[in-house]
Coordinates of C-alpha atoms in Angstrom, one line a residue:
Chain A
M1 CA 17.3 -1.0 34.3
T2 CA 16.2 -2.5 37.4
T3 CA 13.3 0.0 37.6
V4 CA 11.0 -2.2 39.0
D5 CA 8.0 0.3 39.3
S6 CA 9.2 3.2 37.4
G7 CA 6.4 5.8 36.5
R8 CA 3.9 3.9 38.5
E9 CA 2.9 6.8 40.6
T10 CA 2.5 8.6 37.9
A11 CA 0.7 6.3 35.8
P12 CA -1.3 8.6 33.9
S13 CA -4.9 7.7 32.9
A14 CA -5.5 6.5 29.1
F15 CA -7.2 9.6 28.3
D16 CA -5.7 13.1 28.5
G17 CA -8.0 15.7 29.9
E18 CA -11.3 13.7 30.1
R19 CA -11.4 11.0 32.9
L20 CA -14.3 8.8 32.4
V21 CA -12.9 5.8 33.5
A22 CA -11.0 5.5 36.6
P23 CA -7.5 4.2 36.4
E24 CA -7.0 0.7 37.7
P25 CA -6.2 0.5 41.1
R26 CA -2.6 -0.3 41.6
T27 CA -1.3 -2.3 44.7
P28 CA 2.5 -1.8 44.7
K29 CA 3.2 -4.2 47.2
R30 CA 2.4 -7.1 44.8
P31 CA 5.8 -7.3 42.7
K32 CA 7.4 -8.4 45.6
F33 CA 5.7 -11.4 46.0
S34 CA 4.9 -12.9 42.4
R35 CA 7.0 -10.6 40.1
R36 CA 10.5 -11.9 41.2
A37 CA 13.7 -11.1 39.6
G38 CA 13.9 -14.8 39.1
G39 CA 17.4 -15.3 39.0
F40 CA 18.4 -16.9 35.6
T41 CA 14.9 -18.6 34.5
P42 CA 13.9 -15.3 32.5
Y43 CA 17.1 -15.5 30.7
A44 CA 16.8 -19.0 30.0
L45 CA 13.0 -18.6 28.6
L46 CA 14.2 -15.8 26.4
I47 CA 17.3 -17.6 25.2
P48 CA 15.6 -19.7 22.0
A49 CA 13.4 -16.6 20.8
S50 CA 16.4 -14.1 21.4
A51 CA 18.6 -16.2 19.7
L52 CA 17.2 -16.9 16.8
L53 CA 16.0 -13.2 16.3
L54 CA 19.9 -12.5 16.7
V55 CA 20.9 -14.4 13.9
I56 CA 17.7 -14.0 11.5
V57 CA 17.1 -10.3 11.9
G58 CA 20.0 -9.1 14.2
W59 CA 23.0 -10.2 11.9
P60 CA 21.3 -9.7 8.4
L61 CA 20.4 -6.2 9.7
L62 CA 24.1 -5.6 10.9
Q63 CA 25.3 -6.8 7.3
L64 CA 22.7 -4.8 5.7
I65 CA 23.8 -1.6 7.4
I66 CA 27.9 -2.6 6.4
T67 CA 26.6 -3.4 2.6
S68 CA 24.9 0.3 2.7
F69 CA 28.6 1.6 2.9
Q70 CA 29.9 -0.5 0.4
Q71 CA 30.5 -0.9 -3.3
F72 CA 28.5 -4.0 -3.4
G73 CA 27.3 -5.7 -6.7
R74 CA 26.8 -9.1 -7.8
E75 CA 30.8 -10.0 -8.1
Q76 CA 30.8 -9.2 -4.0
V77 CA 28.1 -11.7 -3.6
F78 CA 29.9 -14.5 -5.3
G79 CA 33.2 -13.7 -3.0
K80 CA 35.0 -10.4 -4.4
P81 CA 35.8 -8.2 -1.4
P82 CA 33.8 -5.2 -1.5
A83 CA 35.4 -1.7 -1.6
W84 CA 34.3 0.7 1.2
V85 CA 32.9 3.8 -0.5
W86 CA 31.3 5.0 3.4
F87 CA 28.6 7.5 2.7
D88 CA 28.7 7.5 -1.6
N89 CA 25.5 5.3 -1.7
Y90 CA 23.4 7.5 0.9
V91 CA 24.6 10.7 -1.2
G92 CA 23.4 9.0 -4.2
V93 CA 20.2 8.1 -3.1
L94 CA 19.5 11.1 -1.3
T95 CA 20.4 13.5 -4.6
D96 CA 18.5 11.2 -6.8
P97 CA 15.1 12.5 -7.7
A98 CA 13.7 9.0 -8.6
F99 CA 14.2 7.9 -4.8
Y100 CA 12.0 11.0 -3.7
A101 CA 9.3 10.3 -6.3
V102 CA 9.0 6.5 -5.1
L103 CA 9.0 8.1 -1.0
L104 CA 6.3 10.5 -2.0
R105 CA 4.2 7.9 -3.9
T106 CA 4.5 5.4 -1.2
V107 CA 3.7 8.0 1.8
V108 CA 0.8 9.3 -0.1
F109 CA -0.3 5.8 -1.3
A110 CA 0.0 4.3 2.6
A111 CA -2.0 7.5 3.8
F112 CA -4.9 7.1 1.7
C113 CA -5.1 3.3 2.6
V114 CA -4.6 3.6 6.3
V115 CA -7.4 6.4 6.4
I116 CA -9.9 5.0 3.9
T117 CA -9.2 1.4 6.0
M118 CA -9.5 2.8 9.5
V119 CA -12.5 4.9 8.5
L120 CA -14.4 1.7 7.0
G121 CA -13.2 -0.6 9.5
T122 CA -14.6 1.6 12.3
L123 CA -17.8 2.2 10.8
V124 CA -18.2 -1.6 10.1
A125 CA -17.4 -2.3 13.6
L126 CA -19.8 0.0 14.7
M127 CA -22.6 -1.6 12.5
M128 CA -21.6 -5.1 13.6
N129 CA -22.3 -4.1 17.4
R130 CA -25.4 -3.2 16.2
L131 CA -26.5 -6.0 14.1
N132 CA -28.4 -8.9 15.3
K133 CA -26.9 -12.2 15.8
F134 CA -27.8 -13.3 12.3
F135 CA -26.7 -10.8 10.3
R136 CA -23.3 -10.4 12.5
L137 CA -22.7 -13.9 11.7
F138 CA -23.7 -13.3 7.9
L139 CA -21.0 -10.5 7.3
S140 CA -18.6 -11.8 9.8
I141 CA -18.5 -14.6 7.3
G142 CA -17.8 -12.3 4.3
L143 CA -14.9 -10.7 6.4
L144 CA -13.2 -13.6 7.0
L145 CA -13.4 -14.9 3.4
A146 CA -11.6 -11.6 2.4
W147 CA -9.4 -11.7 5.4
A148 CA -8.3 -15.0 4.9
M149 CA -7.5 -14.7 1.1
P150 CA -3.7 -14.8 0.9
A151 CA -2.2 -11.3 -0.7
L152 CA -0.9 -12.9 -4.1
T153 CA -4.1 -14.8 -4.6
A154 CA -6.2 -11.7 -4.0
T155 CA -4.2 -9.3 -6.2
I156 CA -4.6 -12.4 -9.0
V157 CA -8.3 -12.4 -8.6
W158 CA -8.8 -8.7 -8.5
G159 CA -6.3 -8.3 -11.6
W160 CA -8.6 -10.7 -13.4
M161 CA -11.5 -8.7 -12.3
F162 CA -9.8 -5.4 -13.7
D163 CA -8.9 -7.6 -16.8
T164 CA -8.7 -5.0 -20.2
S165 CA -10.5 -7.5 -22.6
Y166 CA -12.3 -9.8 -20.6
G167 CA -12.5 -8.2 -16.7
V168 CA -16.1 -8.4 -15.1
V169 CA -15.5 -4.4 -14.0
N170 CA -15.2 -3.2 -17.5
A171 CA -18.0 -5.7 -18.5
V172 CA -20.4 -4.2 -15.8
L173 CA -19.4 -0.7 -16.3
T174 CA -20.3 -1.1 -19.9
N175 CA -23.2 -3.3 -19.8
V176 CA -24.8 -2.0 -17.1
F177 CA -24.2 1.3 -16.4
G178 CA -23.7 2.4 -20.0
L179 CA -20.4 3.8 -19.8
D180 CA -17.5 3.6 -21.7
F181 CA -15.3 1.2 -20.2
A182 CA -14.9 -1.2 -22.9
R183 CA -11.2 -2.6 -23.4
H184 CA -10.3 0.3 -20.7
Q185 CA -6.7 -0.6 -19.3
W186 CA -6.9 0.0 -15.4
L187 CA -3.3 -0.7 -15.1
I188 CA -1.3 1.1 -17.4
D189 CA -1.9 4.5 -15.7
P190 CA -0.3 4.9 -12.4
L191 CA -3.1 6.9 -10.7
S192 CA -5.7 3.9 -11.9
F193 CA -2.8 1.3 -10.9
F194 CA -2.9 2.6 -7.3
F195 CA -6.8 2.8 -7.2
V196 CA -6.7 -1.2 -8.0
A197 CA -4.1 -1.4 -5.8
G198 CA -5.3 0.4 -3.1
I199 CA -9.0 -1.5 -3.4
I200 CA -7.1 -4.7 -2.9
I201 CA -5.3 -3.7 0.1
V202 CA -8.3 -1.9 1.8
W203 CA -10.1 -4.7 0.8
G204 CA -7.7 -7.2 2.7
A205 CA -7.4 -4.8 5.7
V206 CA -10.6 -3.6 6.4
P207 CA -11.6 -6.9 8.2
F208 CA -8.7 -7.4 10.7
V209 CA -9.4 -3.6 11.5
A210 CA -13.2 -4.4 11.9
F211 CA -12.7 -7.3 13.9
T212 CA -10.2 -6.0 16.2
I213 CA -12.3 -2.7 17.0
Y214 CA -15.5 -4.8 17.3
A215 CA -14.0 -7.0 19.7
G216 CA -13.1 -3.8 21.7
L217 CA -16.5 -2.1 21.3
T218 CA -17.8 -5.3 23.3
Q219 CA -15.7 -4.4 26.2
V220 CA -16.8 -1.0 26.5
P221 CA -18.8 -0.9 29.7
D222 CA -22.7 -0.8 29.1
E223 CA -23.1 1.3 32.3
V224 CA -20.9 4.3 31.2
L225 CA -22.6 4.6 27.9
E226 CA -26.0 4.4 29.6
A227 CA -24.9 7.1 31.9
A228 CA -23.9 9.3 29.1
Q229 CA -26.9 8.7 27.3
L230 CA -29.0 9.8 30.1
D231 CA -26.7 12.7 30.4
G232 CA -27.9 13.4 26.8
A233 CA -24.9 12.6 24.7
G234 CA -25.9 11.9 21.5
S235 CA -24.1 9.0 19.5
F236 CA -21.5 11.1 18.2
A237 CA -20.7 12.6 21.4
R238 CA -20.6 9.2 22.7
F239 CA -18.4 7.6 20.6
R240 CA -16.2 10.6 20.8
L241 CA -15.9 11.2 24.8
I242 CA -16.3 7.4 25.6
V243 CA -15.8 4.7 22.8
F244 CA -13.0 6.3 21.4
P245 CA -10.8 7.1 24.5
Y246 CA -11.7 3.6 26.0
L247 CA -10.8 2.0 22.6
K248 CA -7.4 4.6 22.2
P249 CA -5.1 1.6 22.6
I250 CA -6.9 -0.5 20.0
F251 CA -7.2 2.5 17.5
L252 CA -3.3 3.2 18.3
I253 CA -2.2 -0.4 17.6
T254 CA -4.4 -1.0 14.7
T255 CA -3.5 2.4 12.7
I256 CA 0.2 1.8 13.6
L257 CA 0.0 -1.5 12.1
Q258 CA -1.7 -0.4 8.8
V259 CA 0.9 2.3 8.6
I260 CA 3.9 -0.2 8.9
W261 CA 2.2 -2.8 6.6
D262 CA 0.9 -0.3 3.9
M263 CA 4.1 1.6 3.7
K264 CA 6.0 -1.9 3.4
V265 CA 3.5 -3.2 0.8
F266 CA 5.1 -5.6 -1.5
T267 CA 3.1 -8.4 -2.8
Q268 CA 0.1 -6.5 -3.8
I269 CA 2.2 -4.1 -6.1
F270 CA 4.8 -6.9 -7.0
A271 CA 2.1 -8.8 -8.5
L272 CA -0.1 -6.3 -10.1
Q273 CA 2.9 -5.3 -12.0
D274 CA 3.4 -9.0 -13.0
I275 CA -0.1 -8.6 -14.5
G276 CA 0.2 -5.4 -16.3
G277 CA 1.6 -2.2 -14.6
V278 CA 4.5 -0.1 -15.4
R279 CA 7.3 -0.9 -12.7
E280 CA 9.0 2.6 -13.1
K281 CA 5.9 4.6 -12.3
T282 CA 4.5 2.3 -9.9
N283 CA 7.2 1.1 -7.6
T284 CA 6.8 1.8 -3.8
L285 CA 9.9 1.4 -1.5
G286 CA 9.7 -2.1 -0.8
V287 CA 9.2 -3.0 -4.4
Y288 CA 12.0 -0.2 -5.0
I289 CA 14.5 -1.8 -2.8
Y290 CA 13.8 -5.1 -4.5
Q291 CA 14.5 -4.1 -8.0
V292 CA 17.4 -2.0 -7.0
S293 CA 19.1 -4.8 -4.7
I294 CA 17.6 -8.1 -6.1
A295 CA 16.9 -7.2 -9.5
G296 CA 19.3 -4.9 -10.4
G297 CA 22.3 -5.9 -8.2
N298 CA 23.0 -3.2 -6.7
F299 CA 23.4 -4.4 -3.1
G300 CA 24.9 -1.6 -1.8
V301 CA 22.6 1.4 -3.0
G302 CA 19.8 -1.0 -2.1
G303 CA 21.1 -1.2 1.5
A304 CA 21.2 2.4 1.6
I305 CA 17.6 2.7 0.8
A306 CA 16.5 0.2 2.9
V307 CA 18.3 1.5 6.1
I308 CA 16.6 4.9 5.3
F309 CA 13.5 3.3 4.8
T310 CA 13.5 1.7 8.0
L311 CA 14.6 4.9 9.9
I312 CA 11.6 6.4 8.5
L313 CA 9.4 3.9 9.7
M314 CA 11.1 4.1 13.1
T315 CA 10.6 7.8 13.0
I316 CA 6.9 7.3 12.4
S317 CA 6.2 4.4 14.9
L318 CA 8.4 6.3 17.6
Y319 CA 5.3 8.0 19.0
Y320 CA 3.7 4.5 19.4
V321 CA 6.8 3.0 21.0
R322 CA 6.9 5.4 23.6
Q323 CA 3.2 5.4 24.3
V324 CA 3.5 1.8 25.1
V325 CA 6.4 2.4 27.2
K326 CA 4.4 4.9 29.2
E327 CA 1.1 3.2 29.5
E328 CA 2.1 -0.3 29.8
E329 CA 4.4 0.7 32.9
L330 CA 7.3 -1.7 31.1
Chain B
M1 CA -37.0 -6.2 0.9
S2 CA -36.1 -2.8 0.9
A3 CA -39.4 -1.7 -0.1
T4 CA -40.2 -0.9 3.6
I5 CA -37.7 2.1 3.3
A6 CA -38.8 4.7 1.2
P7 CA -36.0 6.9 -0.3
G8 CA -34.6 9.7 1.0
Q9 CA -36.4 9.0 4.1
N10 CA -34.7 10.5 7.4
V11 CA -32.9 7.6 8.7
P12 CA -31.1 8.3 11.8
A13 CA -27.3 7.6 12.4
P14 CA -26.8 3.9 12.9
V15 CA -25.2 4.4 16.4
G16 CA -27.5 6.0 19.4
D17 CA -31.0 5.8 18.3
E18 CA -32.0 4.4 21.5
T19 CA -31.2 7.6 23.2
R20 CA -34.8 8.6 23.9
A21 CA -35.9 4.9 24.9
F22 CA -33.8 5.5 28.1
T23 CA -35.4 8.8 28.7
G24 CA -37.7 7.3 31.4
G25 CA -40.0 10.1 31.3
A26 CA -41.0 10.8 27.8
P27 CA -44.4 10.8 26.9
R28 CA -45.6 7.2 25.2
A29 CA -45.9 8.7 21.8
A30 CA -42.4 9.8 21.6
R31 CA -41.1 6.4 22.7
G32 CA -43.7 4.6 20.3
G33 CA -41.8 6.7 17.6
A34 CA -38.4 5.6 18.9
S35 CA -39.3 2.2 19.1
H36 CA -40.6 2.5 15.3
R37 CA -37.3 4.2 14.3
R38 CA -35.1 1.8 15.9
R39 CA -36.8 -1.2 13.8
I40 CA -36.2 1.1 10.5
V41 CA -32.4 1.5 11.7
S42 CA -32.1 -2.2 12.0
V43 CA -33.5 -3.2 8.8
V44 CA -31.5 -0.5 7.1
L45 CA -28.5 -2.0 8.9
S46 CA -29.2 -5.5 7.6
I47 CA -29.6 -4.1 4.3
V48 CA -26.6 -2.9 4.5
A49 CA -24.6 -5.6 5.9
V50 CA -26.0 -7.8 3.2
I51 CA -24.4 -5.4 0.8
L52 CA -20.9 -5.3 2.7
F53 CA -21.3 -8.8 2.7
V54 CA -21.6 -8.9 -1.5
I55 CA -18.7 -6.8 -1.6
F56 CA -16.5 -8.7 0.4
V57 CA -17.6 -12.3 -0.9
F58 CA -17.6 -11.2 -4.7
P59 CA -13.8 -11.5 -5.6
V60 CA -13.8 -15.0 -3.8
Y61 CA -16.9 -15.9 -5.6
W62 CA -15.8 -14.6 -8.9
M63 CA -12.3 -16.6 -8.2
I64 CA -14.4 -19.9 -7.5
N65 CA -17.0 -19.2 -10.6
T66 CA -14.2 -18.6 -13.2
S67 CA -12.4 -21.7 -12.1
F68 CA -15.2 -23.9 -13.0
Q69 CA -16.0 -22.5 -16.6
P70 CA -14.4 -23.6 -19.9
T71 CA -12.2 -20.9 -21.7
G72 CA -14.5 -20.0 -24.0
D73 CA -16.8 -18.8 -21.3
I74 CA -13.9 -16.9 -19.6
I75 CA -12.6 -15.2 -22.4
S76 CA -15.9 -13.7 -23.9
S77 CA -17.2 -10.3 -23.9
N78 CA -20.2 -11.3 -21.6
P79 CA -18.8 -12.2 -18.4
H80 CA -21.0 -15.6 -17.3
F81 CA -21.9 -14.9 -13.6
W82 CA -22.9 -18.4 -12.9
P83 CA -20.6 -21.5 -14.2
D84 CA -23.5 -22.7 -16.6
N85 CA -21.3 -25.0 -18.5
F86 CA -19.7 -26.4 -15.3
T87 CA -16.2 -28.0 -15.9
L88 CA -13.5 -29.4 -13.9
R89 CA -10.9 -28.9 -16.9
N90 CA -9.2 -26.1 -15.2
Y91 CA -8.5 -28.2 -11.7
Q92 CA -7.4 -31.0 -13.7
R93 CA -4.9 -29.1 -16.0
V94 CA -3.3 -27.6 -12.8
L95 CA -3.4 -30.6 -10.7
F96 CA -2.0 -33.3 -13.5
E97 CA -0.7 -31.7 -16.6
P98 CA 2.6 -32.4 -17.1
G99 CA 5.4 -29.9 -17.9
R100 CA 3.9 -27.5 -15.0
T101 CA 5.6 -27.2 -11.6
P102 CA 3.6 -29.9 -10.0
F103 CA 1.0 -28.8 -7.3
F104 CA 0.9 -31.6 -4.8
P105 CA 4.7 -30.9 -3.8
A106 CA 3.9 -27.3 -3.4
L107 CA 1.3 -27.8 -1.3
G108 CA 3.2 -30.5 0.8
N109 CA 6.3 -27.9 1.2
S110 CA 3.6 -25.3 2.4
L111 CA 1.7 -27.3 5.2
M112 CA 5.0 -28.5 6.3
V113 CA 6.6 -24.9 6.6
T114 CA 3.3 -23.9 7.6
L115 CA 2.8 -26.0 10.5
L116 CA 6.4 -26.3 11.8
T117 CA 6.4 -22.3 12.1
V118 CA 3.3 -22.3 13.8
A119 CA 4.6 -24.9 16.3
I120 CA 8.1 -23.5 16.9
A121 CA 6.7 -19.9 17.0
L122 CA 4.2 -20.7 19.5
L123 CA 6.7 -22.5 21.6
F124 CA 9.1 -20.0 21.4
S125 CA 7.2 -16.8 21.7
F126 CA 5.3 -18.7 24.6
L127 CA 8.5 -18.9 26.6
A128 CA 9.4 -15.5 25.7
A129 CA 5.8 -14.2 27.0
V130 CA 6.1 -15.8 30.4
A131 CA 9.8 -14.4 30.8
V132 CA 8.8 -10.5 30.4
T133 CA 5.0 -10.9 31.9
R134 CA 5.8 -13.0 35.0
F135 CA 9.6 -12.0 35.9
R136 CA 11.3 -8.5 36.5
F137 CA 14.7 -8.6 35.0
K138 CA 17.6 -6.7 33.8
S139 CA 17.1 -5.6 30.3
R140 CA 13.6 -6.8 30.1
R141 CA 12.4 -3.4 29.1
W142 CA 14.9 -3.3 26.2
F143 CA 13.7 -6.8 24.8
I144 CA 10.1 -5.4 24.7
I145 CA 11.2 -2.3 22.6
T146 CA 13.7 -4.4 20.6
I147 CA 10.4 -6.5 19.8
L148 CA 8.2 -3.6 18.8
V149 CA 11.1 -2.1 16.9
I150 CA 11.9 -5.0 14.7
Q151 CA 8.4 -4.9 13.5
M152 CA 9.5 -1.9 11.3
I153 CA 12.4 -3.3 9.3
P154 CA 11.4 -4.3 5.9
G155 CA 11.7 -7.9 4.8
E156 CA 13.0 -6.9 1.3
A157 CA 15.6 -5.1 3.0
T158 CA 17.6 -7.7 4.8
I159 CA 16.6 -10.8 2.4
V160 CA 20.3 -10.4 0.9
S161 CA 22.0 -11.0 3.9
V162 CA 19.3 -13.8 5.2
F163 CA 20.1 -15.5 2.0
R164 CA 23.7 -15.8 2.9
V165 CA 23.1 -16.8 6.2
I166 CA 20.7 -19.7 5.3
D167 CA 22.9 -20.3 2.1
G168 CA 25.9 -20.5 4.5
W169 CA 24.1 -23.3 6.5
H170 CA 23.2 -24.8 3.4
L171 CA 19.7 -24.5 4.0
L172 CA 18.6 -22.9 0.9
N173 CA 15.7 -24.8 -0.7
T174 CA 15.0 -26.5 2.2
I175 CA 12.1 -26.9 4.4
I176 CA 13.9 -26.2 7.6
G177 CA 15.7 -23.1 6.3
L178 CA 12.2 -21.3 5.4
T179 CA 10.9 -22.3 8.6
I180 CA 13.6 -20.8 10.4
V181 CA 13.2 -17.5 8.4
Y182 CA 9.4 -17.8 8.8
V183 CA 9.7 -18.2 12.7
A184 CA 11.9 -15.3 13.0
G185 CA 9.6 -13.3 11.1
V186 CA 6.4 -14.0 13.0
L187 CA 8.3 -13.9 16.7
P188 CA 8.0 -10.4 17.3
F189 CA 4.0 -10.0 16.6
T190 CA 3.5 -13.4 18.6
I191 CA 5.6 -12.5 21.4
W192 CA 3.6 -9.6 21.8
T193 CA 0.3 -10.8 21.3
L194 CA 0.7 -13.6 23.7
R195 CA 2.4 -11.3 26.2
G196 CA -0.9 -9.7 26.3
F197 CA -2.9 -13.1 27.2
V198 CA -0.5 -13.9 29.9
N199 CA -1.0 -10.3 31.2
G200 CA -4.5 -10.9 31.0
V201 CA -4.3 -14.0 33.4
P202 CA -4.5 -12.2 37.2
V203 CA -1.3 -13.2 39.0
D204 CA -3.3 -13.7 42.0
L205 CA -4.6 -17.0 40.8
E206 CA -0.9 -18.1 40.7
E207 CA -0.6 -16.7 43.9
A208 CA -3.6 -18.6 45.4
A209 CA -2.4 -22.2 44.0
M210 CA 1.0 -21.5 45.5
I211 CA -0.1 -20.7 49.2
D212 CA -2.4 -24.0 48.4
G213 CA 1.0 -25.5 48.0
C214 CA 1.8 -25.5 44.6
S215 CA 5.6 -24.7 43.2
R216 CA 5.6 -21.5 41.2
A217 CA 5.8 -23.5 38.2
G218 CA 3.3 -26.0 38.9
A219 CA 1.1 -22.8 40.1
F220 CA 1.8 -21.7 36.3
W221 CA 1.4 -24.8 34.5
R222 CA -1.8 -25.8 36.4
V223 CA -3.6 -22.6 36.7
T224 CA -2.4 -19.9 33.9
F225 CA -1.5 -22.6 31.0
P226 CA -5.1 -23.5 30.8
L227 CA -6.2 -20.2 30.5
L228 CA -4.0 -19.4 27.7
A229 CA -5.8 -21.8 25.5
P230 CA -7.5 -19.1 23.3
G231 CA -4.4 -17.0 23.0
L232 CA -2.3 -19.8 21.9
V233 CA -4.9 -20.5 18.9
A234 CA -5.5 -16.7 18.4
T235 CA -1.6 -16.4 18.0
G236 CA -1.4 -19.5 16.1
V237 CA -3.9 -18.6 13.6
F238 CA -1.7 -15.4 12.8
G239 CA 1.4 -17.6 12.2
F240 CA -0.3 -20.0 10.2
I241 CA -1.5 -17.0 7.6
Q242 CA 1.8 -15.6 7.9
A243 CA 3.8 -18.4 6.8
W244 CA 1.1 -20.0 4.3
N245 CA 0.5 -16.6 2.7
E246 CA 4.2 -15.5 2.6
F247 CA 5.7 -14.8 -0.8
L248 CA 9.0 -12.9 -1.0
M249 CA 11.1 -14.9 1.2
A250 CA 9.9 -18.4 -0.4
L251 CA 10.6 -16.9 -3.9
V252 CA 14.2 -16.3 -2.8
L253 CA 15.0 -19.1 -0.8
N254 CA 13.4 -21.8 -2.2
A255 CA 13.3 -21.4 -5.7
R256 CA 14.0 -25.1 -6.8
P257 CA 10.4 -26.2 -8.3
E258 CA 10.3 -29.2 -6.2
M259 CA 10.9 -27.0 -3.4
M260 CA 8.5 -24.2 -3.8
T261 CA 5.5 -23.0 -1.9
L262 CA 2.2 -22.4 -2.9
P263 CA 2.4 -18.6 -3.6
V264 CA 5.6 -19.0 -5.6
W265 CA 4.1 -22.1 -7.5
L266 CA 1.0 -20.0 -8.5
R267 CA 3.1 -17.1 -9.6
T268 CA 5.3 -19.3 -11.9
F269 CA 1.9 -20.2 -13.4
L270 CA 1.0 -16.8 -14.0
V271 CA 4.0 -15.3 -16.2
A272 CA 4.7 -19.0 -17.2
N273 CA 3.0 -18.4 -20.6
G274 CA 2.7 -15.1 -22.4
T275 CA -1.3 -15.3 -22.5
T276 CA -2.3 -16.0 -18.9
N277 CA -4.8 -19.0 -18.4
W278 CA -7.1 -17.4 -16.2
G279 CA -9.2 -20.7 -15.8
G280 CA -6.2 -22.3 -14.7
V281 CA -4.8 -19.3 -12.6
M282 CA -8.2 -18.8 -10.7
A283 CA -8.6 -22.8 -10.1
G284 CA -5.1 -22.6 -8.7
S285 CA -5.7 -19.7 -6.7
T286 CA -8.9 -21.6 -5.1
L287 CA -6.7 -24.4 -4.2
M288 CA -4.4 -22.1 -2.5
A289 CA -6.8 -20.1 -0.6
I290 CA -9.4 -23.1 -0.2
P291 CA -7.0 -24.4 3.0
V292 CA -6.7 -21.0 5.0
I293 CA -10.5 -20.0 4.2
I294 CA -11.7 -23.6 6.0
F295 CA -9.1 -23.2 8.8
F296 CA -10.6 -19.5 9.5
L297 CA -13.9 -20.3 9.2
I298 CA -13.2 -23.1 12.1
V299 CA -10.8 -21.1 14.6
Q300 CA -12.9 -17.5 13.8
G301 CA -14.5 -17.3 17.3
R302 CA -11.2 -17.2 19.1
M303 CA -9.0 -14.9 16.8
T304 CA -10.4 -11.7 17.6
S305 CA -10.2 -11.8 21.4
G306 CA -6.8 -12.7 21.3
L307 CA -5.9 -9.8 19.0
V308 CA -7.7 -7.3 21.2
S309 CA -5.7 -8.8 24.6
G310 CA -2.8 -7.8 22.8
A311 CA -3.7 -4.0 22.8
V312 CA -6.3 -3.7 25.6
K313 CA -4.8 -5.0 29.3
G314 CA -7.3 -7.8 30.2

């Protein structure tokens, strides 16, 4: 594993096809001087973080995997030795239509949230890049407020705004727009439940994406954009050919983070169910695992679902991990 | 304000309207048209910015607005867009009414856990970030990949085992127990972000200091460390939000009323009475959100640069 410079010769430009920005010049001699192996030092520096992660992430993960092969209920939590059932839990989960319903719901919902968040976040970022200082600060403060709102608080507030009897949304739709939304129950129907949940999640996530991409936009070199302008590239062409390739790492990392966060979403769905959703029809995978293991006491089955879910998330992010490993000359 | 723009007027796309401004040889008239158009675009953009501002702020406003209204105004078919009958009664009830889980211990718990988490996570992730950026060593690559992969594990999955570990150490319902779990929770992301920052400081600076007679460690402390301040702030903010807002782990690990953190406290509120006291819930929500919002407004400028340098090499 001591491949000091593996892949350095072939270090690709971040942009397939169109090489608009020259790759950074590499000076292969330098590592000898500064990036020494360092003897024991790097390991010592890693001890605190590794030890903690090992105990609080590694060990529970191992236990989770073991549990998923066992018949593990409430008695086992209190000390009764669990029986090994090997793949029974997995077979049970994978032949259960309810699992696929939850999985499909999670994937579709997350996909919607990610796409809408990324598009809106990008548009807001492009807009911020064009605003004058005053309006940019103004908008930034608005975004910061939404970003800073804790997920639970945000869900409760939005739930209150969509309240059946006294919610401001129903009142405005009825009184201002003359629509028949008096006493409309937003959370009962799964589709509109997820509509509300989607609004909460996108509202909370757009600021992160917008700020990140905006910060990236300020790093796109003006000369390149001006050169493209002189060559007659329109605004969309410039975005597609320059801005996007240049910011590709940022788009990649924000998208993957959104995918992971939206697939794992727990607080918003859980709290919205508290406020008035039908649990069985609105569970996403994170909440489903909680329902099965902690509320239902089926830790073996819940463990199996959790392992499957983790594998799915890892598969999704495999592309990202590979990309990082390739590009960052690890 | 919108009077300057006729409806249906063909407004150019937000990006790239100055295309023509750069074509030096364009006739005067065309240039004049371009600058006119640019002004319109900037007005339109400003209006859109205001609309967006309203959309993003409204729920926060609505929370605060509701929290200052008497129950009679809250529960009426016509929502009050302004607290006409301003009252502090909701706050008074949330903060001092006996029989509820008290607010101040929860606030104290949240503050303690959050500050400890930030401090410890920054220290640990700083050491790790230095290790992976400034040294080439065996299994370095595996460490980074593991850091990436850990972020895919859903917290709900491992919570039972985490519960058993913390229980085994007799740390249930303690600040320390929850802090340990939170630090582990934020470490992958904070290591990753700080790594970007340390990478961003050119090694040449350290080398120059070493040539001038500094030891390797001395060069790092005197030259690189000061340049990492924005990175530490950005990373710290992330840890702060995570710890302050975290709900599930706190719900499971610190269930005793006097050991609850604010999110768990807020939830007991919501379900305690069958008919939700919205005024009280909104007052509680405001109390919980305000510290983060203030903190955010103070450090805002430092954050984004940090998030980006995690993704793009500096």
